Amino acid sequence: MIKLLILLSLFSIPALGDALPIVTVTEEQGATQYSLTLQLLALMTLLSVLPAMLLGLTSFVRIIIVLSLLRQALGTMQTPPNTVLVGIALFLTFFVMAPVFNSVYDTAILPFLNEEISIEVAIAAAEVPVRGFMLNQTRQEDIGMFVEIVGMEAIPAPEEVPFSILAPAFITSELKSAFIIAFMIYIPFVVIDLIVASVLMSMGMMMLSPMMISMPFKLMLFVLVDGWTLVVGSLAASFAMP
């Protein structure tokens, strides 16, 4: 992601340095040059799309949902706070997506900056690792559902799945995977809540909140099993490429 931001800044350098006309069309070569204003507009548009791409086309969705539901399972209310969870999710996203970003930089961005390939070839080359990551994390039934919704014929190969179908199918699969992982994390904490509630009822202490008593036991269990390491490691391992 840092390399992508560097690329955007490099795109803006020639735009700021050249005073180009509004639109210049060379009929002999069939080339069209865009003005400084249009270049900045394209740059700002791309910058506005980057957050949506980071949220929807990477591992961020699965990670932030699991961390949020883990906080609810612990019963710690707003601890860790939302800003901390988002920060953890972002850095885990950078870690998981690092091979994809490096591949995009080596195969598309760097050759384009060296003027070895055109922008069209660079975009096609950058799509390959991103599409590969998304396909490896997307369930076939989710792709089939969206193919059926749009009324398309059966797609012969995964590489031929249109991006307009792959993107929503990927997000749907990520939501499903996140809730499955969160369900497995929830089970031991629910067992602790049930045990504490049963003990309090048997002692006649029905006015005392079971959550108040069970939270220290859940925190103790989470710390003893090194919960953060297990959760973070399991999340990262769940994105392992086949």
PDB file of C-alpha atoms in Angstrom:
ATOM      1  CA  MET A   1       0.000   0.000   0.000  1.00  0.00           C
ATOM      2  CA  ILE A   2       2.855   2.401   0.733  1.00  0.00           C
ATOM      3  CA  LYS A   3       4.297   1.696  -2.705  1.00  0.00           C
ATOM      4  CA  LEU A   4       0.923   2.438  -4.275  1.00  0.00           C
ATOM      5  CA  LEU A   5       0.807   5.811  -2.528  1.00  0.00           C
ATOM      6  CA  ILE A   6       4.332   6.512  -3.771  1.00  0.00           C
ATOM      7  CA  LEU A   7       3.148   5.733  -7.274  1.00  0.00           C
ATOM      8  CA  LEU A   8       0.310   8.242  -6.956  1.00  0.00           C
ATOM      9  CA  SER A   9       2.731  10.909  -5.794  1.00  0.00           C
ATOM     10  CA  LEU A  10       4.998  10.163  -8.749  1.00  0.00           C
ATOM     11  CA  PHE A  11       2.035  10.542 -11.083  1.00  0.00           C
ATOM     12  CA  SER A  12       1.436  14.015  -9.697  1.00  0.00           C
ATOM     13  CA  ILE A  13       5.037  15.221 -10.152  1.00  0.00           C
ATOM     14  CA  PRO A  14       5.008  15.559 -13.957  1.00  0.00           C
ATOM     15  CA  ALA A  15       1.528  17.039 -13.787  1.00  0.00           C
ATOM     16  CA  LEU A  16       2.701  19.808 -11.466  1.00  0.00           C
ATOM     17  CA  GLY A  17       5.812  20.500 -13.497  1.00  0.00           C
ATOM     18  CA  ASP A  18       4.310  20.863 -16.979  1.00  0.00           C
ATOM     19  CA  ALA A  19       1.986  23.567 -18.167  1.00  0.00           C
ATOM     20  CA  LEU A  20      -0.141  21.631 -20.606  1.00  0.00           C
ATOM     21  CA  PRO A  21      -3.017  22.980 -22.666  1.00  0.00           C
ATOM     22  CA  ILE A  22      -6.563  22.020 -21.803  1.00  0.00           C
ATOM     23  CA  VAL A  23      -6.871  19.360 -24.512  1.00  0.00           C
ATOM     24  CA  THR A  24      -4.417  18.896 -27.350  1.00  0.00           C
ATOM     25  CA  VAL A  25      -5.181  16.404 -30.097  1.00  0.00           C
ATOM     26  CA  THR A  26      -2.492  15.498 -32.619  1.00  0.00           C
ATOM     27  CA  GLU A  27      -4.218  14.192 -35.709  1.00  0.00           C
ATOM     28  CA  GLU A  28      -1.076  12.743 -37.304  1.00  0.00           C
ATOM     29  CA  GLN A  29      -0.237  10.476 -34.365  1.00  0.00           C
ATOM     30  CA  GLY A  30      -3.733  10.147 -33.019  1.00  0.00           C
ATOM     31  CA  ALA A  31      -2.540  11.080 -29.538  1.00  0.00           C
ATOM     32  CA  THR A  32      -4.473  13.082 -26.961  1.00  0.00           C
ATOM     33  CA  GLN A  33      -2.764  15.049 -24.186  1.00  0.00           C
ATOM     34  CA  TYR A  34      -4.720  16.000 -21.087  1.00  0.00           C
ATOM     35  CA  SER A  35      -4.448  19.238 -19.184  1.00  0.00           C
ATOM     36  CA  LEU A  36      -3.083  19.786 -15.695  1.00  0.00           C
ATOM     37  CA  THR A  37      -6.627  20.156 -14.346  1.00  0.00           C
ATOM     38  CA  LEU A  38      -7.764  16.841 -15.773  1.00  0.00           C
ATOM     39  CA  GLN A  39      -4.657  15.074 -14.495  1.00  0.00           C
ATOM     40  CA  LEU A  40      -5.276  16.372 -10.970  1.00  0.00           C
ATOM     41  CA  LEU A  41      -8.935  15.384 -11.243  1.00  0.00           C
ATOM     42  CA  ALA A  42      -7.945  11.841 -12.220  1.00  0.00           C
ATOM     43  CA  LEU A  43      -5.427  11.715  -9.362  1.00  0.00           C
ATOM     44  CA  MET A  44      -7.932  12.912  -6.751  1.00  0.00           C
ATOM     45  CA  THR A  45     -10.535  10.476  -8.054  1.00  0.00           C
ATOM     46  CA  LEU A  46      -8.085   7.610  -7.680  1.00  0.00           C
ATOM     47  CA  LEU A  47      -7.177   8.734  -4.161  1.00  0.00           C
ATOM     48  CA  SER A  48     -10.861   8.770  -3.191  1.00  0.00           C
ATOM     49  CA  VAL A  49     -11.284   5.208  -4.466  1.00  0.00           C
ATOM     50  CA  LEU A  50      -8.285   3.819  -2.579  1.00  0.00           C
ATOM     51  CA  PRO A  51     -10.047   3.546   0.835  1.00  0.00           C
ATOM     52  CA  ALA A  52     -12.908   1.591  -0.720  1.00  0.00           C
ATOM     53  CA  MET A  53     -10.409  -0.709  -2.445  1.00  0.00           C
ATOM     54  CA  LEU A  54      -8.533  -1.216   0.828  1.00  0.00           C
ATOM     55  CA  LEU A  55     -11.747  -2.072   2.684  1.00  0.00           C
ATOM     56  CA  GLY A  56     -13.431  -4.217   0.047  1.00  0.00           C
ATOM     57  CA  LEU A  57     -10.696  -5.936  -1.963  1.00  0.00           C
ATOM     58  CA  THR A  58      -8.239  -6.943   0.769  1.00  0.00           C
ATOM     59  CA  SER A  59      -8.222  -8.962   3.979  1.00  0.00           C
ATOM     60  CA  PHE A  60      -9.430  -5.979   6.038  1.00  0.00           C
ATOM     61  CA  VAL A  61     -13.095  -7.041   6.182  1.00  0.00           C
ATOM     62  CA  ARG A  62     -12.431 -10.456   7.719  1.00  0.00           C
ATOM     63  CA  ILE A  63      -9.896  -9.134  10.220  1.00  0.00           C
ATOM     64  CA  ILE A  64     -11.933  -6.196  11.545  1.00  0.00           C
ATOM     65  CA  ILE A  65     -15.102  -8.301  11.947  1.00  0.00           C
ATOM     66  CA  VAL A  66     -13.287 -11.024  13.885  1.00  0.00           C
ATOM     67  CA  LEU A  67     -11.584  -8.494  16.155  1.00  0.00           C
ATOM     68  CA  SER A  68     -14.863  -6.668  16.803  1.00  0.00           C
ATOM     69  CA  LEU A  69     -16.727  -9.857  17.686  1.00  0.00           C
ATOM     70  CA  LEU A  70     -13.807 -10.966  19.867  1.00  0.00           C
ATOM     71  CA  ARG A  71     -14.199  -7.775  21.883  1.00  0.00           C
ATOM     72  CA  GLN A  72     -17.903  -8.494  22.309  1.00  0.00           C
ATOM     73  CA  ALA A  73     -17.191 -12.075  23.370  1.00  0.00           C
ATOM     74  CA  LEU A  74     -14.800 -10.839  26.040  1.00  0.00           C
ATOM     75  CA  GLY A  75     -17.469  -8.436  27.286  1.00  0.00           C
ATOM     76  CA  THR A  76     -15.000  -5.551  27.575  1.00  0.00           C
ATOM     77  CA  MET A  77     -17.395  -3.057  25.956  1.00  0.00           C
ATOM     78  CA  GLN A  78     -15.200  -0.439  24.215  1.00  0.00           C
ATOM     79  CA  THR A  79     -11.817  -1.912  25.173  1.00  0.00           C
ATOM     80  CA  PRO A  80      -9.826  -2.007  22.947  1.00  0.00           C
ATOM     81  CA  PRO A  81     -11.365   1.118  21.387  1.00  0.00           C
ATOM     82  CA  ASN A  82     -12.450   1.233  17.763  1.00  0.00           C
ATOM     83  CA  THR A  83      -9.384   3.220  16.678  1.00  0.00           C
ATOM     84  CA  VAL A  84      -7.080   0.556  18.120  1.00  0.00           C
ATOM     85  CA  LEU A  85      -8.993  -2.252  16.411  1.00  0.00           C
ATOM     86  CA  VAL A  86      -8.887  -0.431  13.078  1.00  0.00           C
ATOM     87  CA  GLY A  87      -5.155   0.164  13.491  1.00  0.00           C
ATOM     88  CA  ILE A  88      -4.524  -3.509  14.267  1.00  0.00           C
ATOM     89  CA  ALA A  89      -6.653  -4.548  11.301  1.00  0.00           C
ATOM     90  CA  LEU A  90      -4.795  -2.182   8.966  1.00  0.00           C
ATOM     91  CA  PHE A  91      -1.346  -3.427   9.947  1.00  0.00           C
ATOM     92  CA  LEU A  92      -2.491  -7.054   9.702  1.00  0.00           C
ATOM     93  CA  THR A  93      -3.911  -6.224   6.286  1.00  0.00           C
ATOM     94  CA  PHE A  94      -0.553  -4.828   5.176  1.00  0.00           C
ATOM     95  CA  PHE A  95       1.139  -7.994   6.459  1.00  0.00           C
ATOM     96  CA  VAL A  96      -1.275 -10.340   4.684  1.00  0.00           C
ATOM     97  CA  MET A  97      -1.344  -8.354   1.449  1.00  0.00           C
ATOM     98  CA  ALA A  98       2.412  -7.680   1.313  1.00  0.00           C
ATOM     99  CA  PRO A  99       3.130 -10.449  -1.263  1.00  0.00           C
ATOM    100  CA  VAL A 100       0.317  -9.136  -3.471  1.00  0.00           C
ATOM    101  CA  PHE A 101       1.466  -5.512  -3.197  1.00  0.00           C
ATOM    102  CA  ASN A 102       5.076  -6.498  -3.897  1.00  0.00           C
ATOM    103  CA  SER A 103       4.001  -8.457  -6.957  1.00  0.00           C
ATOM    104  CA  VAL A 104       1.978  -5.499  -8.223  1.00  0.00           C
ATOM    105  CA  TYR A 105       4.940  -3.186  -7.702  1.00  0.00           C
ATOM    106  CA  ASP A 106       7.456  -5.485  -9.405  1.00  0.00           C
ATOM    107  CA  THR A 107       5.317  -6.501 -12.383  1.00  0.00           C
ATOM    108  CA  ALA A 108       3.319  -3.340 -13.061  1.00  0.00           C
ATOM    109  CA  ILE A 109       4.348  -0.191 -11.202  1.00  0.00           C
ATOM    110  CA  LEU A 110       8.136  -0.414 -11.546  1.00  0.00           C
ATOM    111  CA  PRO A 111       8.129  -1.256 -15.288  1.00  0.00           C
ATOM    112  CA  PHE A 112       5.644   1.555 -15.888  1.00  0.00           C
ATOM    113  CA  LEU A 113       7.782   4.083 -14.011  1.00  0.00           C
ATOM    114  CA  ASN A 114      10.781   2.930 -16.051  1.00  0.00           C
ATOM    115  CA  GLU A 115       8.713   3.513 -19.220  1.00  0.00           C
ATOM    116  CA  GLU A 116       9.061  -0.126 -20.207  1.00  0.00           C
ATOM    117  CA  ILE A 117       5.320  -0.766 -20.556  1.00  0.00           C
ATOM    118  CA  SER A 118       2.231   1.322 -21.240  1.00  0.00           C
ATOM    119  CA  ILE A 119      -0.432   2.210 -18.711  1.00  0.00           C
ATOM    120  CA  GLU A 120      -2.820  -0.345 -20.230  1.00  0.00           C
ATOM    121  CA  VAL A 121      -0.281  -3.147 -19.872  1.00  0.00           C
ATOM    122  CA  ALA A 122       0.546  -2.004 -16.329  1.00  0.00           C
ATOM    123  CA  ILE A 123      -3.114  -2.130 -15.280  1.00  0.00           C
ATOM    124  CA  ALA A 124      -3.502  -5.615 -16.760  1.00  0.00           C
ATOM    125  CA  ALA A 125      -0.344  -6.803 -14.998  1.00  0.00           C
ATOM    126  CA  ALA A 126      -1.441  -5.297 -11.670  1.00  0.00           C
ATOM    127  CA  GLU A 127      -4.801  -7.046 -11.870  1.00  0.00           C
ATOM    128  CA  VAL A 128      -3.272 -10.540 -12.027  1.00  0.00           C
ATOM    129  CA  PRO A 129      -1.970 -10.858  -8.415  1.00  0.00           C
ATOM    130  CA  VAL A 130      -4.993  -9.050  -6.978  1.00  0.00           C
ATOM    131  CA  ARG A 131      -7.384 -11.293  -8.889  1.00  0.00           C
ATOM    132  CA  GLY A 132      -5.399 -14.368  -7.805  1.00  0.00           C
ATOM    133  CA  PHE A 133      -5.683 -13.405  -4.139  1.00  0.00           C
ATOM    134  CA  MET A 134      -9.409 -12.747  -4.418  1.00  0.00           C
ATOM    135  CA  LEU A 135     -10.093 -16.005  -6.275  1.00  0.00           C
ATOM    136  CA  ASN A 136      -8.211 -18.030  -3.644  1.00  0.00           C
ATOM    137  CA  GLN A 137     -10.394 -16.538  -0.889  1.00  0.00           C
ATOM    138  CA  THR A 138     -13.744 -16.680  -2.738  1.00  0.00           C
ATOM    139  CA  ARG A 139     -16.090 -19.652  -2.591  1.00  0.00           C
ATOM    140  CA  GLN A 140     -17.334 -21.074  -5.875  1.00  0.00           C
ATOM    141  CA  GLU A 141     -20.942 -21.071  -4.678  1.00  0.00           C
ATOM    142  CA  ASP A 142     -20.744 -17.322  -4.036  1.00  0.00           C
ATOM    143  CA  ILE A 143     -19.456 -16.708  -7.552  1.00  0.00           C
ATOM    144  CA  GLY A 144     -22.176 -18.981  -8.901  1.00  0.00           C
ATOM    145  CA  MET A 145     -24.855 -17.040  -7.019  1.00  0.00           C
ATOM    146  CA  PHE A 146     -23.871 -13.712  -8.590  1.00  0.00           C
ATOM    147  CA  VAL A 147     -23.473 -15.335 -12.017  1.00  0.00           C
ATOM    148  CA  GLU A 148     -27.021 -16.633 -11.675  1.00  0.00           C
ATOM    149  CA  ILE A 149     -28.306 -13.233 -10.537  1.00  0.00           C
ATOM    150  CA  VAL A 150     -26.950 -11.443 -13.627  1.00  0.00           C
ATOM    151  CA  GLY A 151     -28.114 -14.284 -15.887  1.00  0.00           C
ATOM    152  CA  MET A 152     -24.715 -15.153 -17.321  1.00  0.00           C
ATOM    153  CA  GLU A 153     -23.764 -18.506 -18.745  1.00  0.00           C
ATOM    154  CA  ALA A 154     -21.424 -20.831 -16.876  1.00  0.00           C
ATOM    155  CA  ILE A 155     -17.895 -19.444 -16.700  1.00  0.00           C
ATOM    156  CA  PRO A 156     -15.417 -22.037 -18.008  1.00  0.00           C
ATOM    157  CA  ALA A 157     -12.366 -20.899 -16.003  1.00  0.00           C
ATOM    158  CA  PRO A 158     -11.886 -18.878 -12.806  1.00  0.00           C
ATOM    159  CA  GLU A 159      -9.581 -16.473 -14.647  1.00  0.00           C
ATOM    160  CA  GLU A 160     -12.513 -15.438 -16.843  1.00  0.00           C
ATOM    161  CA  VAL A 161     -14.740 -14.307 -13.973  1.00  0.00           C
ATOM    162  CA  PRO A 162     -15.633 -10.639 -14.546  1.00  0.00           C
ATOM    163  CA  PHE A 163     -14.409  -8.283 -11.865  1.00  0.00           C
ATOM    164  CA  SER A 164     -17.970  -6.979 -11.384  1.00  0.00           C
ATOM    165  CA  ILE A 165     -18.908 -10.479 -10.179  1.00  0.00           C
ATOM    166  CA  LEU A 166     -15.660 -11.352  -8.407  1.00  0.00           C
ATOM    167  CA  ALA A 167     -15.707  -8.280  -6.131  1.00  0.00           C
ATOM    168  CA  PRO A 168     -19.146  -8.855  -4.496  1.00  0.00           C
ATOM    169  CA  ALA A 169     -18.525 -12.614  -4.350  1.00  0.00           C
ATOM    170  CA  PHE A 170     -15.221 -11.982  -2.569  1.00  0.00           C
ATOM    171  CA  ILE A 171     -16.844  -9.674  -0.010  1.00  0.00           C
ATOM    172  CA  THR A 172     -19.632 -12.203   0.611  1.00  0.00           C
ATOM    173  CA  SER A 173     -17.103 -14.974   1.161  1.00  0.00           C
ATOM    174  CA  GLU A 174     -15.082 -12.778   3.507  1.00  0.00           C
ATOM    175  CA  LEU A 175     -18.169 -12.043   5.607  1.00  0.00           C
ATOM    176  CA  LYS A 176     -18.984 -15.737   5.819  1.00  0.00           C
ATOM    177  CA  SER A 177     -15.414 -16.669   6.781  1.00  0.00           C
ATOM    178  CA  ALA A 178     -15.281 -13.904   9.394  1.00  0.00           C
ATOM    179  CA  PHE A 179     -18.449 -15.073  11.131  1.00  0.00           C
ATOM    180  CA  ILE A 180     -17.320 -18.702  11.079  1.00  0.00           C
ATOM    181  CA  ILE A 181     -14.041 -17.769  12.790  1.00  0.00           C
ATOM    182  CA  ALA A 182     -15.857 -15.510  15.264  1.00  0.00           C
ATOM    183  CA  PHE A 183     -18.296 -18.316  16.115  1.00  0.00           C
ATOM    184  CA  MET A 184     -15.411 -20.635  17.002  1.00  0.00           C
ATOM    185  CA  ILE A 185     -13.915 -17.895  19.201  1.00  0.00           C
ATOM    186  CA  TYR A 186     -17.247 -17.214  20.911  1.00  0.00           C
ATOM    187  CA  ILE A 187     -17.834 -20.792  22.124  1.00  0.00           C
ATOM    188  CA  PRO A 188     -15.456 -20.920  25.141  1.00  0.00           C
ATOM    189  CA  PHE A 189     -16.599 -17.506  26.354  1.00  0.00           C
ATOM    190  CA  VAL A 190     -20.266 -18.518  26.121  1.00  0.00           C
ATOM    191  CA  VAL A 191     -19.466 -21.641  28.165  1.00  0.00           C
ATOM    192  CA  ILE A 192     -17.914 -19.472  30.874  1.00  0.00           C
ATOM    193  CA  ASP A 193     -20.983 -17.214  30.910  1.00  0.00           C
ATOM    194  CA  LEU A 194     -23.289 -20.224  31.263  1.00  0.00           C
ATOM    195  CA  ILE A 195     -21.248 -21.701  34.107  1.00  0.00           C
ATOM    196  CA  VAL A 196     -21.123 -18.412  36.002  1.00  0.00           C
ATOM    197  CA  ALA A 197     -24.841 -17.792  35.489  1.00  0.00           C
ATOM    198  CA  SER A 198     -25.703 -21.310  36.717  1.00  0.00           C
ATOM    199  CA  VAL A 199     -23.532 -20.929  39.823  1.00  0.00           C
ATOM    200  CA  LEU A 200     -25.064 -17.551  40.677  1.00  0.00           C
ATOM    201  CA  MET A 201     -28.602 -18.888  40.277  1.00  0.00           C
ATOM    202  CA  SER A 202     -27.845 -21.920  42.443  1.00  0.00           C
ATOM    203  CA  MET A 203     -26.518 -19.566  45.147  1.00  0.00           C
ATOM    204  CA  GLY A 204     -29.622 -17.397  44.925  1.00  0.00           C
ATOM    205  CA  MET A 205     -27.650 -14.358  43.735  1.00  0.00           C
ATOM    206  CA  MET A 206     -29.996 -13.585  40.855  1.00  0.00           C
ATOM    207  CA  MET A 207     -29.668  -9.824  41.297  1.00  0.00           C
ATOM    208  CA  LEU A 208     -25.942  -9.917  40.562  1.00  0.00           C
ATOM    209  CA  SER A 209     -25.031  -9.508  36.889  1.00  0.00           C
ATOM    210  CA  PRO A 210     -23.361 -12.681  35.535  1.00  0.00           C
ATOM    211  CA  MET A 211     -21.366 -10.554  33.061  1.00  0.00           C
ATOM    212  CA  MET A 212     -19.677  -8.715  35.931  1.00  0.00           C
ATOM    213  CA  ILE A 213     -18.449 -11.977  37.430  1.00  0.00           C
ATOM    214  CA  SER A 214     -17.629 -13.832  34.221  1.00  0.00           C
ATOM    215  CA  MET A 215     -15.545 -11.067  32.595  1.00  0.00           C
ATOM    216  CA  PRO A 216     -12.500 -11.529  34.898  1.00  0.00           C
ATOM    217  CA  PHE A 217     -12.561 -15.281  34.247  1.00  0.00           C
ATOM    218  CA  LYS A 218     -12.773 -14.708  30.490  1.00  0.00           C
ATOM    219  CA  LEU A 219      -9.887 -12.260  30.618  1.00  0.00           C
ATOM    220  CA  MET A 220      -7.847 -14.707  32.689  1.00  0.00           C
ATOM    221  CA  LEU A 221      -8.548 -17.526  30.220  1.00  0.00           C
ATOM    222  CA  PHE A 222      -7.690 -15.281  27.268  1.00  0.00           C
ATOM    223  CA  VAL A 223      -4.386 -14.231  28.829  1.00  0.00           C
ATOM    224  CA  LEU A 224      -3.403 -17.744  29.954  1.00  0.00           C
ATOM    225  CA  VAL A 225      -3.833 -19.213  26.463  1.00  0.00           C
ATOM    226  CA  ASP A 226      -2.053 -16.201  24.881  1.00  0.00           C
ATOM    227  CA  GLY A 227      -5.264 -15.288  23.075  1.00  0.00           C
ATOM    228  CA  TRP A 228      -4.038 -12.351  21.028  1.00  0.00           C
ATOM    229  CA  THR A 229      -1.228 -14.396  19.514  1.00  0.00           C
ATOM    230  CA  LEU A 230      -3.616 -17.235  18.707  1.00  0.00           C
ATOM    231  CA  VAL A 231      -6.243 -14.965  17.149  1.00  0.00           C
ATOM    232  CA  VAL A 232      -3.816 -12.851  15.129  1.00  0.00           C
ATOM    233  CA  GLY A 233      -1.820 -15.886  14.002  1.00  0.00           C
ATOM    234  CA  SER A 234      -4.960 -17.773  13.019  1.00  0.00           C
ATOM    235  CA  LEU A 235      -6.274 -14.794  11.069  1.00  0.00           C
ATOM    236  CA  ALA A 236      -3.022 -14.435   9.144  1.00  0.00           C
ATOM    237  CA  ALA A 237      -2.840 -18.171   8.499  1.00  0.00           C
ATOM    238  CA  SER A 238      -6.426 -18.228   7.199  1.00  0.00           C
ATOM    239  CA  PHE A 239      -5.262 -16.234   4.160  1.00  0.00           C
ATOM    240  CA  ALA A 240      -2.504 -18.701   3.251  1.00  0.00           C
ATOM    241  CA  MET A 241      -2.234 -19.085  -0.487  1.00  0.00           C
ATOM    242  CA  PRO A 242      -2.729 -22.678  -1.722  1.00  0.00           C
TER     243      PRO A 242
END
